[in-house]
PDB file of C-alpha atoms in Angstrom:
ATOM      1  CA  MET A   3      85.287   9.337 215.713  1.00  0.00           C
ATOM      2  CA  PRO A   4      88.177   6.809 215.523  1.00  0.00           C
ATOM      3  CA  ALA A   5      88.165   4.319 212.635  1.00  0.00           C
ATOM      4  CA  ARG A   6      86.768   0.914 213.249  1.00  0.00           C
ATOM      5  CA  PRO A   7      89.259  -1.921 213.435  1.00  0.00           C
ATOM      6  CA  MET A   8      89.432  -3.931 210.241  1.00  0.00           C
ATOM      7  CA  ASP A   9      87.834  -7.331 210.428  1.00  0.00           C
ATOM      8  CA  PRO A  10      90.479 -10.068 210.476  1.00  0.00           C
ATOM      9  CA  ARG A  11      88.949 -11.664 207.383  1.00  0.00           C
ATOM     10  CA  THR A  12      88.913  -8.415 205.488  1.00  0.00           C
ATOM     11  CA  ARG A  13      92.584  -7.896 206.576  1.00  0.00           C
ATOM     12  CA  ARG A  14      93.611 -11.290 205.267  1.00  0.00           C
ATOM     13  CA  SER A  15      91.877 -10.719 201.979  1.00  0.00           C
ATOM     14  CA  ARG A  16      93.393  -7.370 201.420  1.00  0.00           C
ATOM     15  CA  SER A  17      96.814  -8.684 202.472  1.00  0.00           C
ATOM     16  CA  ALA A  18      96.511 -11.613 199.963  1.00  0.00           C
ATOM     17  CA  LEU A  19      95.485  -9.377 197.150  1.00  0.00           C
ATOM     18  CA  GLU A  20      98.157  -6.761 197.812  1.00  0.00           C
ATOM     19  CA  SER A  21     100.899  -9.347 198.070  1.00  0.00           C
ATOM     20  CA  ALA A  22      99.669 -11.045 194.843  1.00  0.00           C
ATOM     21  CA  LEU A  23      99.992  -7.785 192.934  1.00  0.00           C
ATOM     22  CA  ARG A  24     103.454  -7.130 194.263  1.00  0.00           C
ATOM     23  CA  GLU A  25     104.535 -10.489 193.212  1.00  0.00           C
ATOM     24  CA  LEU A  26     103.033 -10.044 189.609  1.00  0.00           C
ATOM     25  CA  ILE A  27     104.595  -6.661 189.297  1.00  0.00           C
ATOM     26  CA  ALA A  28     107.961  -8.279 189.655  1.00  0.00           C
ATOM     27  CA  GLU A  29     107.041 -10.511 186.582  1.00  0.00           C
ATOM     28  CA  ARG A  30     105.378  -8.285 184.134  1.00  0.00           C
ATOM     29  CA  ASP A  31     104.152  -4.713 183.355  1.00  0.00           C
ATOM     30  CA  LEU A  32     101.199  -3.426 185.362  1.00  0.00           C
ATOM     31  CA  SER A  33      99.226  -3.012 182.055  1.00  0.00           C
ATOM     32  CA  GLN A  34      99.524  -6.730 181.515  1.00  0.00           C
ATOM     33  CA  ILE A  35      98.023  -7.707 184.888  1.00  0.00           C
ATOM     34  CA  SER A  36      94.379  -8.362 185.151  1.00  0.00           C
ATOM     35  CA  VAL A  37      91.975  -8.775 188.042  1.00  0.00           C
ATOM     36  CA  SER A  38      91.799 -12.531 187.181  1.00  0.00           C
ATOM     37  CA  ASP A  39      95.604 -12.752 187.414  1.00  0.00           C
ATOM     38  CA  ILE A  40      95.541 -11.227 190.835  1.00  0.00           C
ATOM     39  CA  THR A  41      92.670 -13.205 192.274  1.00  0.00           C
ATOM     40  CA  LYS A  42      94.092 -16.469 191.016  1.00  0.00           C
ATOM     41  CA  ARG A  43      97.478 -15.724 192.569  1.00  0.00           C
ATOM     42  CA  ALA A  44      95.926 -14.552 195.851  1.00  0.00           C
ATOM     43  CA  GLY A  45      93.491 -17.526 196.019  1.00  0.00           C
ATOM     44  CA  VAL A  46      90.352 -15.363 196.286  1.00  0.00           C
ATOM     45  CA  ASN A  47      87.324 -14.837 194.010  1.00  0.00           C
ATOM     46  CA  ARG A  48      86.581 -11.839 191.982  1.00  0.00           C
ATOM     47  CA  SER A  49      83.685 -10.737 194.177  1.00  0.00           C
ATOM     48  CA  THR A  50      86.179 -10.487 197.124  1.00  0.00           C
ATOM     49  CA  PHE A  51      88.430  -8.230 194.983  1.00  0.00           C
ATOM     50  CA  TYR A  52      85.560  -5.782 194.164  1.00  0.00           C
ATOM     51  CA  GLU A  53      84.558  -5.686 197.813  1.00  0.00           C
ATOM     52  CA  HIS A  54      87.786  -3.855 198.531  1.00  0.00           C
ATOM     53  CA  TYR A  55      89.061  -2.226 195.242  1.00  0.00           C
ATOM     54  CA  THR A  56      87.560  -0.702 192.194  1.00  0.00           C
ATOM     55  CA  ASP A  57      90.292  -2.063 189.725  1.00  0.00           C
ATOM     56  CA  VAL A  58      93.878  -2.979 189.416  1.00  0.00           C
ATOM     57  CA  HIS A  59      95.120   0.609 189.658  1.00  0.00           C
ATOM     58  CA  ASP A  60      93.149   1.152 193.003  1.00  0.00           C
ATOM     59  CA  LEU A  61      94.819  -1.999 194.380  1.00  0.00           C
ATOM     60  CA  ALA A  62      98.198  -0.849 193.108  1.00  0.00           C
ATOM     61  CA  ALA A  63      98.119   2.360 195.085  1.00  0.00           C
ATOM     62  CA  ALA A  64      96.867   0.498 198.223  1.00  0.00           C
ATOM     63  CA  SER A  65      99.337  -2.396 197.923  1.00  0.00           C
ATOM     64  CA  CYS A  66     102.374  -0.118 197.758  1.00  0.00           C
ATOM     65  CA  THR A  67     101.318   2.329 200.499  1.00  0.00           C
ATOM     66  CA  THR A  68     104.027   1.071 202.764  1.00  0.00           C
ATOM     67  CA  VAL A  69     106.783   1.540 200.277  1.00  0.00           C
ATOM     68  CA  PHE A  70     105.322   4.896 199.234  1.00  0.00           C
ATOM     69  CA  ASP A  71     105.379   6.050 202.841  1.00  0.00           C
ATOM     70  CA  GLU A  72     109.066   5.125 202.996  1.00  0.00           C
ATOM     71  CA  LEU A  73     109.586   7.220 199.797  1.00  0.00           C
ATOM     72  CA  VAL A  74     107.715  10.164 201.140  1.00  0.00           C
ATOM     73  CA  ALA A  75     109.547   9.979 204.450  1.00  0.00           C
ATOM     74  CA  ALA A  76     112.917   9.944 202.621  1.00  0.00           C
ATOM     75  CA  SER A  77     111.878  12.742 200.173  1.00  0.00           C
ATOM     76  CA  PRO A  78     113.077  16.252 200.782  1.00  0.00           C
ATOM     77  CA  ALA A  79     109.762  17.452 199.367  1.00  0.00           C
ATOM     78  CA  ALA A  80     110.072  20.096 201.968  1.00  0.00           C
ATOM     79  CA  VAL A  81     113.689  21.319 202.480  1.00  0.00           C
ATOM     80  CA  PRO A  82     114.763  20.015 205.915  1.00  0.00           C
ATOM     81  CA  GLN A  83     115.461  22.231 208.815  1.00  0.00           C
ATOM     82  CA  ALA A  84     118.981  23.349 209.585  1.00  0.00           C
ATOM     83  CA  THR A  85     121.024  21.230 212.079  1.00  0.00           C
ATOM     84  CA  PRO A  86     120.728  22.142 215.792  1.00  0.00           C
ATOM     85  CA  ASP A  87     124.031  23.995 215.770  1.00  0.00           C
ATOM     86  CA  GLY A  88     122.674  26.326 212.995  1.00  0.00           C
ATOM     87  CA  GLY A  89     124.435  24.700 210.054  1.00  0.00           C
ATOM     88  CA  PRO A  90     122.925  23.864 206.687  1.00  0.00           C
ATOM     89  CA  PRO A  91     120.581  20.907 206.585  1.00  0.00           C
ATOM     90  CA  ASP A  92     121.812  17.516 205.757  1.00  0.00           C
ATOM     91  CA  ASN A  93     121.344  16.118 202.241  1.00  0.00           C
ATOM     92  CA  PRO A  94     118.501  13.519 202.287  1.00  0.00           C
ATOM     93  CA  LEU A  95     118.765  12.851 198.617  1.00  0.00           C
ATOM     94  CA  PRO A  96     121.301   9.879 198.744  1.00  0.00           C
ATOM     95  CA  ASP A  97     118.786   8.024 201.114  1.00  0.00           C
ATOM     96  CA  LEU A  98     115.928   8.783 198.717  1.00  0.00           C
ATOM     97  CA  PHE A  99     117.703   7.394 195.681  1.00  0.00           C
ATOM     98  CA  ALA A 100     119.067   4.472 197.637  1.00  0.00           C
ATOM     99  CA  HIS A 101     115.370   3.622 198.611  1.00  0.00           C
ATOM    100  CA  VAL A 102     114.357   3.917 194.944  1.00  0.00           C
ATOM    101  CA  ALA A 103     117.225   1.602 193.804  1.00  0.00           C
ATOM    102  CA  GLU A 104     116.182  -0.949 196.444  1.00  0.00           C
ATOM    103  CA  HIS A 105     112.724  -1.065 195.091  1.00  0.00           C
ATOM    104  CA  ALA A 106     113.510  -0.311 191.383  1.00  0.00           C
ATOM    105  CA  PRO A 107     111.453  -3.044 189.829  1.00  0.00           C
ATOM    106  CA  LEU A 108     108.361  -1.953 191.772  1.00  0.00           C
ATOM    107  CA  TYR A 109     108.821   1.767 191.081  1.00  0.00           C
ATOM    108  CA  ARG A 110     109.695   1.107 187.415  1.00  0.00           C
ATOM    109  CA  ALA A 111     106.520  -0.857 186.891  1.00  0.00           C
ATOM    110  CA  LEU A 112     104.186   1.702 188.673  1.00  0.00           C
ATOM    111  CA  LEU A 113     105.838   4.993 187.570  1.00  0.00           C
ATOM    112  CA  GLY A 114     107.216   4.064 184.055  1.00  0.00           C
ATOM    113  CA  ASP A 115     105.577   4.372 180.644  1.00  0.00           C
ATOM    114  CA  ASP A 116     103.409   1.398 181.233  1.00  0.00           C
ATOM    115  CA  GLY A 117     102.579   2.265 184.811  1.00  0.00           C
ATOM    116  CA  SER A 118      99.617   3.833 186.312  1.00  0.00           C
ATOM    117  CA  ALA A 119      98.757   7.647 186.065  1.00  0.00           C
ATOM    118  CA  ARG A 120      96.523   7.076 189.153  1.00  0.00           C
ATOM    119  CA  VAL A 121      99.395   5.764 191.139  1.00  0.00           C
ATOM    120  CA  ILE A 122     101.642   8.538 190.060  1.00  0.00           C
ATOM    121  CA  ASN A 123      99.001  11.197 190.983  1.00  0.00           C
ATOM    122  CA  HIS A 124      98.390   9.443 194.377  1.00  0.00           C
ATOM    123  CA  LEU A 125     102.171   9.504 195.162  1.00  0.00           C
ATOM    124  CA  LEU A 126     102.576  13.085 193.914  1.00  0.00           C
ATOM    125  CA  GLN A 127      99.708  14.239 196.132  1.00  0.00           C
ATOM    126  CA  ARG A 128     101.245  12.615 199.218  1.00  0.00           C
ATOM    127  CA  MET A 129     104.525  14.225 198.547  1.00  0.00           C
ATOM    128  CA  THR A 130     102.972  17.625 197.991  1.00  0.00           C
ATOM    129  CA  VAL A 131     100.868  17.451 201.197  1.00  0.00           C
ATOM    130  CA  THR A 132     103.854  16.352 203.107  1.00  0.00           C
ATOM    131  CA  ALA A 133     105.937  19.262 201.643  1.00  0.00           C
ATOM    132  CA  HIS A 134     103.204  21.800 202.690  1.00  0.00           C
ATOM    133  CA  ILE A 135     102.992  20.404 206.234  1.00  0.00           C
ATOM    134  CA  ARG A 136     106.761  20.432 206.843  1.00  0.00           C
ATOM    135  CA  ARG A 137     107.040  23.934 205.305  1.00  0.00           C
ATOM    136  CA  SER A 138     104.257  25.647 207.129  1.00  0.00           C
ATOM    137  CA  PRO A 139     102.948  23.448 210.003  1.00  0.00           C
ATOM    138  CA  ALA A 140      99.791  24.754 211.402  1.00  0.00           C
ATOM    139  CA  PRO A 141      97.058  23.185 213.666  1.00  0.00           C
ATOM    140  CA  GLU A 142      94.587  23.085 210.805  1.00  0.00           C
ATOM    141  CA  ASP A 143      96.997  21.084 208.561  1.00  0.00           C
ATOM    142  CA  PRO A 144      96.132  17.325 208.332  1.00  0.00           C
ATOM    143  CA  ALA A 145      98.311  15.113 210.512  1.00  0.00           C
ATOM    144  CA  ASP A 146      98.235  12.332 207.931  1.00  0.00           C
ATOM    145  CA  PRO A 147     100.268  13.208 204.739  1.00  0.00           C
ATOM    146  CA  ALA A 148      97.796  10.932 202.801  1.00  0.00           C
ATOM    147  CA  ASP A 149      94.933  13.222 203.631  1.00  0.00           C
ATOM    148  CA  ALA A 150      94.731  16.393 201.452  1.00  0.00           C
ATOM    149  CA  ALA A 151      91.505  17.553 202.966  1.00  0.00           C
ATOM    150  CA  GLY A 152      91.850  21.042 204.317  1.00  0.00           C
ATOM    151  CA  THR A 153      95.347  21.677 202.875  1.00  0.00           C
ATOM    152  CA  PRO A 154      95.465  24.990 201.026  1.00  0.00           C
ATOM    153  CA  HIS A 155      96.715  25.300 197.401  1.00  0.00           C
ATOM    154  CA  ASP A 156     100.511  25.420 197.698  1.00  0.00           C
ATOM    155  CA  PRO A 157     102.206  25.809 194.263  1.00  0.00           C
ATOM    156  CA  ALA A 158     105.729  25.870 195.825  1.00  0.00           C
ATOM    157  CA  ALA A 159     105.189  22.653 197.564  1.00  0.00           C
ATOM    158  CA  ALA A 160     103.687  21.101 194.462  1.00  0.00           C
ATOM    159  CA  PHE A 161     106.666  22.291 192.280  1.00  0.00           C
ATOM    160  CA  VAL A 162     109.269  20.878 194.582  1.00  0.00           C
ATOM    161  CA  ALA A 163     107.342  17.570 194.950  1.00  0.00           C
ATOM    162  CA  GLY A 164     107.120  17.316 191.232  1.00  0.00           C
ATOM    163  CA  ALA A 165     110.787  18.033 190.646  1.00  0.00           C
ATOM    164  CA  VAL A 166     111.760  15.321 193.130  1.00  0.00           C
ATOM    165  CA  LEU A 167     109.466  12.790 191.679  1.00  0.00           C
ATOM    166  CA  GLY A 168     110.338  13.720 188.115  1.00  0.00           C
ATOM    167  CA  SER A 169     114.053  13.173 188.962  1.00  0.00           C
ATOM    168  CA  VAL A 170     113.172   9.649 190.368  1.00  0.00           C
ATOM    169  CA  VAL A 171     111.167   8.743 187.255  1.00  0.00           C
ATOM    170  CA  ASP A 172     113.916   9.917 184.862  1.00  0.00           C
ATOM    171  CA  TRP A 173     116.562   8.076 186.925  1.00  0.00           C
ATOM    172  CA  LEU A 174     114.463   4.815 186.583  1.00  0.00           C
ATOM    173  CA  ARG A 175     113.833   5.397 182.913  1.00  0.00           C
ATOM    174  CA  HIS A 176     117.629   5.464 182.320  1.00  0.00           C
ATOM    175  CA  ASP A 177     118.240   2.361 184.414  1.00  0.00           C
ATOM    176  CA  CYS A 178     119.550   4.252 187.497  1.00  0.00           C
ATOM    177  CA  PRO A 179     122.952   5.566 186.119  1.00  0.00           C
ATOM    178  CA  GLY A 180     125.288   6.786 188.849  1.00  0.00           C
ATOM    179  CA  THR A 181     125.129   5.997 192.497  1.00  0.00           C
ATOM    180  CA  PRO A 182     122.518   7.350 194.980  1.00  0.00           C
ATOM    181  CA  GLN A 183     125.319   9.403 196.482  1.00  0.00           C
ATOM    182  CA  GLU A 184     126.206  10.949 193.082  1.00  0.00           C
ATOM    183  CA  MET A 185     122.573  11.659 192.278  1.00  0.00           C
ATOM    184  CA  GLY A 186     122.113  13.330 195.688  1.00  0.00           C
ATOM    185  CA  ALA A 187     125.297  15.475 195.374  1.00  0.00           C
ATOM    186  CA  ALA A 188     124.231  16.645 191.837  1.00  0.00           C
ATOM    187  CA  LEU A 189     120.643  17.605 192.718  1.00  0.00           C
ATOM    188  CA  TRP A 190     120.910  18.916 196.180  1.00  0.00           C
ATOM    189  CA  PRO A 191     122.277  22.372 195.259  1.00  0.00           C
ATOM    190  CA  LEU A 192     119.313  22.721 192.830  1.00  0.00           C
ATOM    191  CA  LEU A 193     116.806  21.861 195.430  1.00  0.00           C
ATOM    192  CA  ILE A 194     118.327  24.364 197.920  1.00  0.00           C
ATOM    193  CA  GLY A 195     118.197  26.880 195.206  1.00  0.00           C
ATOM    194  CA  ILE A 196     114.445  26.250 194.502  1.00  0.00           C
ATOM    195  CA  ALA A 197     113.693  26.479 198.292  1.00  0.00           C
ATOM    196  CA  ALA A 198     115.647  29.861 198.544  1.00  0.00           C
ATOM    197  CA  ALA A 199     113.725  31.216 195.489  1.00  0.00           C
ATOM    198  CA  ALA A 200     110.395  30.202 197.171  1.00  0.00           C
ATOM    199  CA  GLY A 201     111.402  31.806 200.361  1.00  0.00           C
ATOM    200  CA  TRP A 202     111.692  28.631 202.446  1.00  0.00           C
ATOM    201  CA  GLU A 203     114.034  28.864 205.363  1.00  0.00           C
ATOM    202  CA  THR A 204     116.993  26.512 205.232  1.00  0.00           C
ATOM    203  CA  GLU A 205     118.779  28.026 208.302  1.00  0.00           C
ATOM    204  CA  ARG A 206     117.628  28.250 211.839  1.00  0.00           C
ATOM    205  CA  PRO A 207     116.566  31.686 212.954  1.00  0.00           C
ATOM    206  CA  GLY A 208     119.363  33.528 214.514  1.00  0.00           C
ATOM    207  CA  SER A 209     122.158  31.656 212.755  1.00  0.00           C
ATOM    208  CA  PRO A 210     124.777  33.686 210.933  1.00  0.00           C
ATOM    209  CA  ALA A 211     123.363  32.640 207.558  1.00  0.00           C
ATOM    210  CA  ALA A 212     119.831  33.486 208.429  1.00  0.00           C
ATOM    211  CA  GLY A 213     120.963  36.989 209.672  1.00  0.00           C
TER     212      GLY A 213
END
């Protein structure tokens, strides 16, 4: 059954609350932001907040979904397929780190020492599910990377997703040293090595490298 359209009033309230949190995150650590801070900035009352979210961490995961989707899309959580001519896959890591650099204050607030374990787990789950789907697509796999229902346990996908996210967190912790291109060039061989060890194909069937 298709999801029911969101009521316009509900959509406005959620949008106001999510925008308020993103503004506040740019000003202070997530741990220093209260529900009252958010509702005051959004211009709504506390009861409206609790109609939609359980707490600040729940709102944080929801309010950053669009940015998270961009990160998941840019992430090589599953090693990309080879190019159409049978060559090795392009390195997506520079784009990933460029995205992180563009949103560094937000990611630092959410993924740093004073961030939210719930948000980190939410993002890691999305990246792991995406890795599994890209690595072994099947009709029973969920179409939405946010939905882990029905996805089998996949340690290799979880390992690669954790390695990618861990590299991002460490880069942010050290104030993003090096350019996105330098980070991508340094880490890409490691990711390819992990993929090969896990038995993931990085060449098109029939290409010289694939045998």
